Amino acid sequence: MFAAKKGNAPAAPNPSHLLPSELMDRCIGSKLWVILKSERELVGTLKGFDLYVNMVLEDVTEYEFTPDGNCNMTTLDTILLNGNNVAMLVPGGKPE
């Protein structure tokens, strides 16, 4: 049914496969787009994180989307973000 692998050599690990914490570790010091579970998004420089995805972000721009379609922007120096609020992380910052 399945083709047998010739020889006993183990398959080489694929370098493109990263654990989420490894990817976040590579993002320290760079821009990160954080999409929250609420109607908010954050773009800032990742300074640190823990295994619960709590993050310290600097030079943060917060985007709050209102039900009428408007977007309110707030700038913040440094924040500590609770990882329970995070829905998605995008390395590289928000596209313009």
PDB file of N, CA and C in Angstrom:
ATOM      1  N   MET A   1       0.812  -1.177   0.000  1.00  0.00           N
ATOM      2  CA  MET A   1       0.000   0.000   0.000  1.00  0.00           C
ATOM      3  C   MET A   1       0.866   1.256   0.000  1.00  0.00           C
ATOM      4  N   PHE A   2       1.815   1.377   0.924  1.00  0.00           N
ATOM      5  CA  PHE A   2       2.728   2.498   0.947  1.00  0.00           C
ATOM      6  C   PHE A   2       4.094   2.006   0.501  1.00  0.00           C
ATOM      7  N   ALA A   3       4.799   2.845  -0.221  1.00  0.00           N
ATOM      8  CA  ALA A   3       6.142   2.479  -0.662  1.00  0.00           C
ATOM      9  C   ALA A   3       7.073   2.475   0.538  1.00  0.00           C
ATOM     10  N   ALA A   4       7.839   1.426   0.665  1.00  0.00           N
ATOM     11  CA  ALA A   4       8.778   1.324   1.773  1.00  0.00           C
ATOM     12  C   ALA A   4       9.970   2.228   1.504  1.00  0.00           C
ATOM     13  N   LYS A   5      10.478   2.818   2.553  1.00  0.00           N
ATOM     14  CA  LYS A   5      11.638   3.680   2.441  1.00  0.00           C
ATOM     15  C   LYS A   5      12.877   2.803   2.322  1.00  0.00           C
ATOM     16  N   LYS A   6      13.724   3.128   1.380  1.00  0.00           N
ATOM     17  CA  LYS A   6      14.935   2.343   1.187  1.00  0.00           C
ATOM     18  C   LYS A   6      16.002   2.791   2.170  1.00  0.00           C
ATOM     19  N   GLY A   7      16.630   1.852   2.799  1.00  0.00           N
ATOM     20  CA  GLY A   7      17.672   2.168   3.768  1.00  0.00           C
ATOM     21  C   GLY A   7      17.060   2.522   5.112  1.00  0.00           C
ATOM     22  N   ASN A   8      17.901   2.710   6.076  1.00  0.00           N
ATOM     23  CA  ASN A   8      17.446   3.036   7.421  1.00  0.00           C
ATOM     24  C   ASN A   8      17.694   4.490   7.801  1.00  0.00           C
ATOM     25  N   ALA A   9      18.057   5.330   6.836  1.00  0.00           N
ATOM     26  CA  ALA A   9      18.356   6.726   7.151  1.00  0.00           C
ATOM     27  C   ALA A   9      17.066   7.475   7.464  1.00  0.00           C
ATOM     28  N   PRO A  10      17.036   8.190   8.585  1.00  0.00           N
ATOM     29  CA  PRO A  10      15.834   8.969   8.915  1.00  0.00           C
ATOM     30  C   PRO A  10      15.693  10.161   7.970  1.00  0.00           C
ATOM     31  N   ALA A  11      14.466  10.586   7.778  1.00  0.00           N
ATOM     32  CA  ALA A  11      14.217  11.730   6.914  1.00  0.00           C
ATOM     33  C   ALA A  11      14.770  12.991   7.576  1.00  0.00           C
ATOM     34  N   ALA A  12      15.346  13.862   6.768  1.00  0.00           N
ATOM     35  CA  ALA A  12      15.884  15.120   7.292  1.00  0.00           C
ATOM     36  C   ALA A  12      14.726  16.029   7.688  1.00  0.00           C
ATOM     37  N   PRO A  13      14.837  16.733   8.801  1.00  0.00           N
ATOM     38  CA  PRO A  13      13.752  17.637   9.210  1.00  0.00           C
ATOM     39  C   PRO A  13      13.614  18.782   8.220  1.00  0.00           C
ATOM     40  N   ASN A  14      12.394  19.192   8.007  1.00  0.00           N
ATOM     41  CA  ASN A  14      12.112  20.285   7.086  1.00  0.00           C
ATOM     42  C   ASN A  14      12.368  21.606   7.812  1.00  0.00           C
ATOM     43  N   PRO A  15      13.312  22.429   7.341  1.00  0.00           N
ATOM     44  CA  PRO A  15      13.625  23.674   8.052  1.00  0.00           C
ATOM     45  C   PRO A  15      12.496  24.704   7.991  1.00  0.00           C
ATOM     46  N   SER A  16      11.516  24.512   7.115  1.00  0.00           N
ATOM     47  CA  SER A  16      10.422  25.479   7.034  1.00  0.00           C
ATOM     48  C   SER A  16       9.357  25.228   8.093  1.00  0.00           C
ATOM     49  N   HIS A  17       9.448  24.122   8.826  1.00  0.00           N
ATOM     50  CA  HIS A  17       8.484  23.833   9.890  1.00  0.00           C
ATOM     51  C   HIS A  17       9.017  24.397  11.203  1.00  0.00           C
ATOM     52  N   LEU A  18       8.273  25.348  11.755  1.00  0.00           N
ATOM     53  CA  LEU A  18       8.660  25.969  13.018  1.00  0.00           C
ATOM     54  C   LEU A  18       7.533  25.819  14.020  1.00  0.00           C
ATOM     55  N   LEU A  19       7.885  25.683  15.265  1.00  0.00           N
ATOM     56  CA  LEU A  19       6.887  25.757  16.326  1.00  0.00           C
ATOM     57  C   LEU A  19       6.470  27.219  16.475  1.00  0.00           C
ATOM     58  N   PRO A  20       5.247  27.478  16.927  1.00  0.00           N
ATOM     59  CA  PRO A  20       4.811  28.874  17.079  1.00  0.00           C
ATOM     60  C   PRO A  20       5.748  29.710  17.950  1.00  0.00           C
ATOM     61  N   SER A  21       6.241  29.133  19.042  1.00  0.00           N
ATOM     62  CA  SER A  21       7.138  29.903  19.910  1.00  0.00           C
ATOM     63  C   SER A  21       8.467  30.213  19.215  1.00  0.00           C
ATOM     64  N   GLU A  22       8.919  29.320  18.321  1.00  0.00           N
ATOM     65  CA  GLU A  22      10.147  29.576  17.564  1.00  0.00           C
ATOM     66  C   GLU A  22       9.939  30.728  16.579  1.00  0.00           C
ATOM     67  N   LEU A  23       8.786  30.763  15.944  1.00  0.00           N
ATOM     68  CA  LEU A  23       8.487  31.851  15.023  1.00  0.00           C
ATOM     69  C   LEU A  23       8.413  33.172  15.775  1.00  0.00           C
ATOM     70  N   MET A  24       7.728  33.191  16.925  1.00  0.00           N
ATOM     71  CA  MET A  24       7.644  34.420  17.719  1.00  0.00           C
ATOM     72  C   MET A  24       9.022  34.862  18.191  1.00  0.00           C
ATOM     73  N   ASP A  25       9.870  33.912  18.561  1.00  0.00           N
ATOM     74  CA  ASP A  25      11.218  34.241  19.008  1.00  0.00           C
ATOM     75  C   ASP A  25      11.996  34.937  17.895  1.00  0.00           C
ATOM     76  N   ARG A  26      11.787  34.518  16.663  1.00  0.00           N
ATOM     77  CA  ARG A  26      12.452  35.153  15.520  1.00  0.00           C
ATOM     78  C   ARG A  26      11.902  36.544  15.242  1.00  0.00           C
ATOM     79  N   CYS A  27      10.708  36.851  15.750  1.00  0.00           N
ATOM     80  CA  CYS A  27      10.069  38.149  15.517  1.00  0.00           C
ATOM     81  C   CYS A  27      10.442  39.200  16.559  1.00  0.00           C
ATOM     82  N   ILE A  28      11.169  38.831  17.601  1.00  0.00           N
ATOM     83  CA  ILE A  28      11.553  39.804  18.631  1.00  0.00           C
ATOM     84  C   ILE A  28      12.390  40.904  17.982  1.00  0.00           C
ATOM     85  N   GLY A  29      11.983  42.139  18.235  1.00  0.00           N
ATOM     86  CA  GLY A  29      12.676  43.290  17.666  1.00  0.00           C
ATOM     87  C   GLY A  29      12.099  43.752  16.341  1.00  0.00           C
ATOM     88  N   SER A  30      11.120  43.034  15.813  1.00  0.00           N
ATOM     89  CA  SER A  30      10.524  43.432  14.533  1.00  0.00           C
ATOM     90  C   SER A  30       9.035  43.733  14.710  1.00  0.00           C
ATOM     91  N   LYS A  31       8.445  44.311  13.667  1.00  0.00           N
ATOM     92  CA  LYS A  31       7.029  44.678  13.693  1.00  0.00           C
ATOM     93  C   LYS A  31       6.161  43.436  13.699  1.00  0.00           C
ATOM     94  N   LEU A  32       5.041  43.532  14.425  1.00  0.00           N
ATOM     95  CA  LEU A  32       4.105  42.432  14.541  1.00  0.00           C
ATOM     96  C   LEU A  32       2.690  43.002  14.480  1.00  0.00           C
ATOM     97  N   TRP A  33       1.842  42.405  13.670  1.00  0.00           N
ATOM     98  CA  TRP A  33       0.438  42.783  13.560  1.00  0.00           C
ATOM     99  C   TRP A  33      -0.340  41.802  14.412  1.00  0.00           C
ATOM    100  N   VAL A  34      -1.031  42.292  15.433  1.00  0.00           N
ATOM    101  CA  VAL A  34      -1.777  41.454  16.360  1.00  0.00           C
ATOM    102  C   VAL A  34      -3.268  41.709  16.154  1.00  0.00           C
ATOM    103  N   ILE A  35      -3.989  40.677  15.765  1.00  0.00           N
ATOM    104  CA  ILE A  35      -5.432  40.780  15.589  1.00  0.00           C
ATOM    105  C   ILE A  35      -6.070  40.164  16.822  1.00  0.00           C
ATOM    106  N   LEU A  36      -6.871  40.972  17.517  1.00  0.00           N
ATOM    107  CA  LEU A  36      -7.480  40.535  18.762  1.00  0.00           C
ATOM    108  C   LEU A  36      -8.857  39.926  18.512  1.00  0.00           C
ATOM    109  N   LYS A  37      -9.383  39.250  19.522  1.00  0.00           N
ATOM    110  CA  LYS A  37     -10.714  38.647  19.422  1.00  0.00           C
ATOM    111  C   LYS A  37     -11.803  39.703  19.358  1.00  0.00           C
ATOM    112  N   SER A  38     -11.526  40.891  19.861  1.00  0.00           N
ATOM    113  CA  SER A  38     -12.494  41.984  19.814  1.00  0.00           C
ATOM    114  C   SER A  38     -12.342  42.731  18.483  1.00  0.00           C
ATOM    115  N   GLU A  39     -12.884  43.900  18.402  1.00  0.00           N
ATOM    116  CA  GLU A  39     -12.830  44.714  17.182  1.00  0.00           C
ATOM    117  C   GLU A  39     -11.575  45.578  17.156  1.00  0.00           C
ATOM    118  N   ARG A  40     -10.486  45.055  17.652  1.00  0.00           N
ATOM    119  CA  ARG A  40      -9.238  45.814  17.746  1.00  0.00           C
ATOM    120  C   ARG A  40      -8.081  45.062  17.094  1.00  0.00           C
ATOM    121  N   GLU A  41      -7.141  45.861  16.593  1.00  0.00           N
ATOM    122  CA  GLU A  41      -5.900  45.333  16.048  1.00  0.00           C
ATOM    123  C   GLU A  41      -4.774  46.207  16.559  1.00  0.00           C
ATOM    124  N   LEU A  42      -3.612  45.605  16.746  1.00  0.00           N
ATOM    125  CA  LEU A  42      -2.435  46.319  17.223  1.00  0.00           C
ATOM    126  C   LEU A  42      -1.276  46.078  16.266  1.00  0.00           C
ATOM    127  N   VAL A  43      -0.480  47.103  16.047  1.00  0.00           N
ATOM    128  CA  VAL A  43       0.765  46.964  15.303  1.00  0.00           C
ATOM    129  C   VAL A  43       1.852  47.578  16.159  1.00  0.00           C
ATOM    130  N   GLY A  44       2.884  46.794  16.452  1.00  0.00           N
ATOM    131  CA  GLY A  44       3.973  47.302  17.280  1.00  0.00           C
ATOM    132  C   GLY A  44       5.204  46.428  17.162  1.00  0.00           C
ATOM    133  N   THR A  45       6.239  46.832  17.852  1.00  0.00           N
ATOM    134  CA  THR A  45       7.501  46.096  17.862  1.00  0.00           C
ATOM    135  C   THR A  45       7.493  45.132  19.036  1.00  0.00           C
ATOM    136  N   LEU A  46       7.675  43.848  18.742  1.00  0.00           N
ATOM    137  CA  LEU A  46       7.674  42.812  19.773  1.00  0.00           C
ATOM    138  C   LEU A  46       8.974  42.866  20.559  1.00  0.00           C
ATOM    139  N   LYS A  47       8.860  43.063  21.876  1.00  0.00           N
ATOM    140  CA  LYS A  47      10.031  43.106  22.749  1.00  0.00           C
ATOM    141  C   LYS A  47      10.214  41.823  23.535  1.00  0.00           C
ATOM    142  N   GLY A  48       9.124  41.074  23.772  1.00  0.00           N
ATOM    143  CA  GLY A  48       9.227  39.828  24.518  1.00  0.00           C
ATOM    144  C   GLY A  48       7.865  39.161  24.620  1.00  0.00           C
ATOM    145  N   PHE A  49       7.874  37.875  25.004  1.00  0.00           N
ATOM    146  CA  PHE A  49       6.647  37.097  25.140  1.00  0.00           C
ATOM    147  C   PHE A  49       6.911  35.909  26.046  1.00  0.00           C
ATOM    148  N   ASP A  50       5.831  35.265  26.470  1.00  0.00           N
ATOM    149  CA  ASP A  50       5.970  34.031  27.239  1.00  0.00           C
ATOM    150  C   ASP A  50       5.157  32.924  26.572  1.00  0.00           C
ATOM    151  N   LEU A  51       5.110  31.755  27.194  1.00  0.00           N
ATOM    152  CA  LEU A  51       4.425  30.612  26.585  1.00  0.00           C
ATOM    153  C   LEU A  51       2.911  30.767  26.540  1.00  0.00           C
ATOM    154  N   TYR A  52       2.375  31.757  27.270  1.00  0.00           N
ATOM    155  CA  TYR A  52       0.940  32.035  27.221  1.00  0.00           C
ATOM    156  C   TYR A  52       0.614  33.094  26.164  1.00  0.00           C
ATOM    157  N   VAL A  53       1.609  33.491  25.401  1.00  0.00           N
ATOM    158  CA  VAL A  53       1.517  34.507  24.348  1.00  0.00           C
ATOM    159  C   VAL A  53       1.207  35.891  24.929  1.00  0.00           C
ATOM    160  N   ASN A  54       1.483  36.091  26.232  1.00  0.00           N
ATOM    161  CA  ASN A  54       1.490  37.447  26.764  1.00  0.00           C
ATOM    162  C   ASN A  54       2.669  38.150  26.097  1.00  0.00           C
ATOM    163  N   MET A  55       2.467  39.393  25.663  1.00  0.00           N
ATOM    164  CA  MET A  55       3.505  40.072  24.898  1.00  0.00           C
ATOM    165  C   MET A  55       3.768  41.468  25.429  1.00  0.00           C
ATOM    166  N   VAL A  56       5.006  41.907  25.300  1.00  0.00           N
ATOM    167  CA  VAL A  56       5.371  43.299  25.510  1.00  0.00           C
ATOM    168  C   VAL A  56       5.613  43.878  24.127  1.00  0.00           C
ATOM    169  N   LEU A  57       4.869  44.945  23.810  1.00  0.00           N
ATOM    170  CA  LEU A  57       4.991  45.622  22.519  1.00  0.00           C
ATOM    171  C   LEU A  57       5.371  47.080  22.758  1.00  0.00           C
ATOM    172  N   GLU A  58       6.218  47.628  21.880  1.00  0.00           N
ATOM    173  CA  GLU A  58       6.601  49.035  21.936  1.00  0.00           C
ATOM    174  C   GLU A  58       6.180  49.729  20.650  1.00  0.00           C
ATOM    175  N   ASP A  59       6.056  51.061  20.719  1.00  0.00           N
ATOM    176  CA  ASP A  59       5.663  51.887  19.568  1.00  0.00           C
ATOM    177  C   ASP A  59       4.414  51.316  18.911  1.00  0.00           C
ATOM    178  N   VAL A  60       3.356  51.209  19.697  1.00  0.00           N
ATOM    179  CA  VAL A  60       2.135  50.514  19.296  1.00  0.00           C
ATOM    180  C   VAL A  60       1.124  51.489  18.699  1.00  0.00           C
ATOM    181  N   THR A  61       0.494  51.063  17.614  1.00  0.00           N
ATOM    182  CA  THR A  61      -0.675  51.743  17.072  1.00  0.00           C
ATOM    183  C   THR A  61      -1.849  50.796  17.239  1.00  0.00           C
ATOM    184  N   GLU A  62      -2.893  51.283  17.913  1.00  0.00           N
ATOM    185  CA  GLU A  62      -4.094  50.484  18.133  1.00  0.00           C
ATOM    186  C   GLU A  62      -5.171  50.963  17.167  1.00  0.00           C
ATOM    187  N   TYR A  63      -5.784  50.023  16.467  1.00  0.00           N
ATOM    188  CA  TYR A  63      -6.885  50.312  15.553  1.00  0.00           C
ATOM    189  C   TYR A  63      -8.150  49.716  16.151  1.00  0.00           C
ATOM    190  N   GLU A  64      -9.142  50.568  16.389  1.00  0.00           N
ATOM    191  CA  GLU A  64     -10.430  50.095  16.915  1.00  0.00           C
ATOM    192  C   GLU A  64     -11.493  50.363  15.861  1.00  0.00           C
ATOM    193  N   PHE A  65     -12.157  49.297  15.440  1.00  0.00           N
ATOM    194  CA  PHE A  65     -13.173  49.403  14.396  1.00  0.00           C
ATOM    195  C   PHE A  65     -14.545  49.491  15.044  1.00  0.00           C
ATOM    196  N   THR A  66     -15.300  50.522  14.681  1.00  0.00           N
ATOM    197  CA  THR A  66     -16.624  50.746  15.253  1.00  0.00           C
ATOM    198  C   THR A  66     -17.689  50.101  14.362  1.00  0.00           C
ATOM    199  N   PRO A  67     -18.875  49.843  14.901  1.00  0.00           N
ATOM    200  CA  PRO A  67     -19.939  49.213  14.114  1.00  0.00           C
ATOM    201  C   PRO A  67     -20.369  50.026  12.892  1.00  0.00           C
ATOM    202  N   ASP A  68     -20.163  51.350  12.940  1.00  0.00           N
ATOM    203  CA  ASP A  68     -20.557  52.172  11.787  1.00  0.00           C
ATOM    204  C   ASP A  68     -19.477  52.230  10.709  1.00  0.00           C
ATOM    205  N   GLY A  69     -18.402  51.456  10.868  1.00  0.00           N
ATOM    206  CA  GLY A  69     -17.370  51.345   9.835  1.00  0.00           C
ATOM    207  C   GLY A  69     -16.192  52.280  10.004  1.00  0.00           C
ATOM    208  N   ASN A  70     -16.174  53.080  11.054  1.00  0.00           N
ATOM    209  CA  ASN A  70     -15.050  53.985  11.298  1.00  0.00           C
ATOM    210  C   ASN A  70     -13.911  53.249  11.997  1.00  0.00           C
ATOM    211  N   CYS A  71     -12.735  53.850  11.907  1.00  0.00           N
ATOM    212  CA  CYS A  71     -11.557  53.279  12.567  1.00  0.00           C
ATOM    213  C   CYS A  71     -10.915  54.353  13.429  1.00  0.00           C
ATOM    214  N   ASN A  72     -10.831  54.117  14.726  1.00  0.00           N
ATOM    215  CA  ASN A  72     -10.164  55.024  15.649  1.00  0.00           C
ATOM    216  C   ASN A  72      -8.750  54.516  15.893  1.00  0.00           C
ATOM    217  N   MET A  73      -7.762  55.410  15.762  1.00  0.00           N
ATOM    218  CA  MET A  73      -6.364  55.043  15.972  1.00  0.00           C
ATOM    219  C   MET A  73      -5.844  55.693  17.247  1.00  0.00           C
ATOM    220  N   THR A  74      -5.095  54.918  18.018  1.00  0.00           N
ATOM    221  CA  THR A  74      -4.455  55.405  19.234  1.00  0.00           C
ATOM    222  C   THR A  74      -3.005  54.945  19.210  1.00  0.00           C
ATOM    223  N   THR A  75      -2.079  55.836  19.578  1.00  0.00           N
ATOM    224  CA  THR A  75      -0.674  55.437  19.665  1.00  0.00           C
ATOM    225  C   THR A  75      -0.300  55.285  21.139  1.00  0.00           C
ATOM    226  N   LEU A  76       0.480  54.253  21.418  1.00  0.00           N
ATOM    227  CA  LEU A  76       0.899  53.916  22.776  1.00  0.00           C
ATOM    228  C   LEU A  76       2.399  53.650  22.773  1.00  0.00           C
ATOM    229  N   ASP A  77       3.079  54.007  23.855  1.00  0.00           N
ATOM    230  CA  ASP A  77       4.528  53.779  23.934  1.00  0.00           C
ATOM    231  C   ASP A  77       4.863  52.309  24.151  1.00  0.00           C
ATOM    232  N   THR A  78       4.396  51.750  25.271  1.00  0.00           N
ATOM    233  CA  THR A  78       4.696  50.364  25.628  1.00  0.00           C
ATOM    234  C   THR A  78       3.462  49.749  26.260  1.00  0.00           C
ATOM    235  N   ILE A  79       3.149  48.507  25.871  1.00  0.00           N
ATOM    236  CA  ILE A  79       2.007  47.813  26.476  1.00  0.00           C
ATOM    237  C   ILE A  79       2.386  46.380  26.820  1.00  0.00           C
ATOM    238  N   LEU A  80       1.660  45.828  27.774  1.00  0.00           N
ATOM    239  CA  LEU A  80       1.716  44.407  28.094  1.00  0.00           C
ATOM    240  C   LEU A  80       0.368  43.835  27.677  1.00  0.00           C
ATOM    241  N   LEU A  81       0.358  42.973  26.690  1.00  0.00           N
ATOM    242  CA  LEU A  81      -0.866  42.421  26.124  1.00  0.00           C
ATOM    243  C   LEU A  81      -1.103  41.020  26.665  1.00  0.00           C
ATOM    244  N   ASN A  82      -2.292  40.786  27.204  1.00  0.00           N
ATOM    245  CA  ASN A  82      -2.672  39.459  27.698  1.00  0.00           C
ATOM    246  C   ASN A  82      -2.911  38.541  26.500  1.00  0.00           C
ATOM    247  N   GLY A  83      -2.266  37.399  26.471  1.00  0.00           N
ATOM    248  CA  GLY A  83      -2.373  36.466  25.362  1.00  0.00           C
ATOM    249  C   GLY A  83      -3.758  35.882  25.155  1.00  0.00           C
ATOM    250  N   ASN A  84      -4.628  35.925  26.174  1.00  0.00           N
ATOM    251  CA  ASN A  84      -5.991  35.407  26.020  1.00  0.00           C
ATOM    252  C   ASN A  84      -6.800  36.200  25.008  1.00  0.00           C
ATOM    253  N   ASN A  85      -6.389  37.428  24.713  1.00  0.00           N
ATOM    254  CA  ASN A  85      -7.125  38.282  23.790  1.00  0.00           C
ATOM    255  C   ASN A  85      -6.702  38.120  22.340  1.00  0.00           C
ATOM    256  N   VAL A  86      -5.637  37.368  22.086  1.00  0.00           N
ATOM    257  CA  VAL A  86      -5.060  37.287  20.746  1.00  0.00           C
ATOM    258  C   VAL A  86      -5.773  36.232  19.901  1.00  0.00           C
ATOM    259  N   ALA A  87      -6.173  36.641  18.688  1.00  0.00           N
ATOM    260  CA  ALA A  87      -6.774  35.712  17.737  1.00  0.00           C
ATOM    261  C   ALA A  87      -5.751  35.281  16.691  1.00  0.00           C
ATOM    262  N   MET A  88      -4.902  36.238  16.222  1.00  0.00           N
ATOM    263  CA  MET A  88      -3.938  35.911  15.173  1.00  0.00           C
ATOM    264  C   MET A  88      -2.759  36.870  15.240  1.00  0.00           C
ATOM    265  N   LEU A  89      -1.576  36.377  14.903  1.00  0.00           N
ATOM    266  CA  LEU A  89      -0.367  37.163  14.834  1.00  0.00           C
ATOM    267  C   LEU A  89       0.177  37.121  13.414  1.00  0.00           C
ATOM    268  N   VAL A  90       0.578  38.289  12.901  1.00  0.00           N
ATOM    269  CA  VAL A  90       1.131  38.357  11.546  1.00  0.00           C
ATOM    270  C   VAL A  90       2.482  39.057  11.623  1.00  0.00           C
ATOM    271  N   PRO A  91       3.571  38.324  11.388  1.00  0.00           N
ATOM    272  CA  PRO A  91       4.901  38.964  11.399  1.00  0.00           C
ATOM    273  C   PRO A  91       5.014  39.984  10.273  1.00  0.00           C
ATOM    274  N   GLY A  92       5.754  41.054  10.542  1.00  0.00           N
ATOM    275  CA  GLY A  92       6.007  42.052   9.511  1.00  0.00           C
ATOM    276  C   GLY A  92       5.139  43.292   9.614  1.00  0.00           C
ATOM    277  N   GLY A  93       4.159  43.313  10.456  1.00  0.00           N
ATOM    278  CA  GLY A  93       3.306  44.483  10.592  1.00  0.00           C
ATOM    279  C   GLY A  93       2.146  44.469   9.635  1.00  0.00           C
ATOM    280  N   LYS A  94       1.260  45.445   9.801  1.00  0.00           N
ATOM    281  CA  LYS A  94       0.026  45.532   9.014  1.00  0.00           C
ATOM    282  C   LYS A  94       0.341  46.066   7.622  1.00  0.00           C
ATOM    283  N   PRO A  95      -0.237  45.451   6.592  1.00  0.00           N
ATOM    284  CA  PRO A  95      -0.027  45.984   5.241  1.00  0.00           C
ATOM    285  C   PRO A  95      -0.705  47.337   5.093  1.00  0.00           C
ATOM    286  N   GLU A  96      -0.115  48.202   4.306  1.00  0.00           N
ATOM    287  CA  GLU A  96      -0.683  49.551   4.124  1.00  0.00           C
ATOM    288  C   GLU A  96      -1.817  49.552   3.145  1.00  0.00           C
TER     289      GLU A  96
END
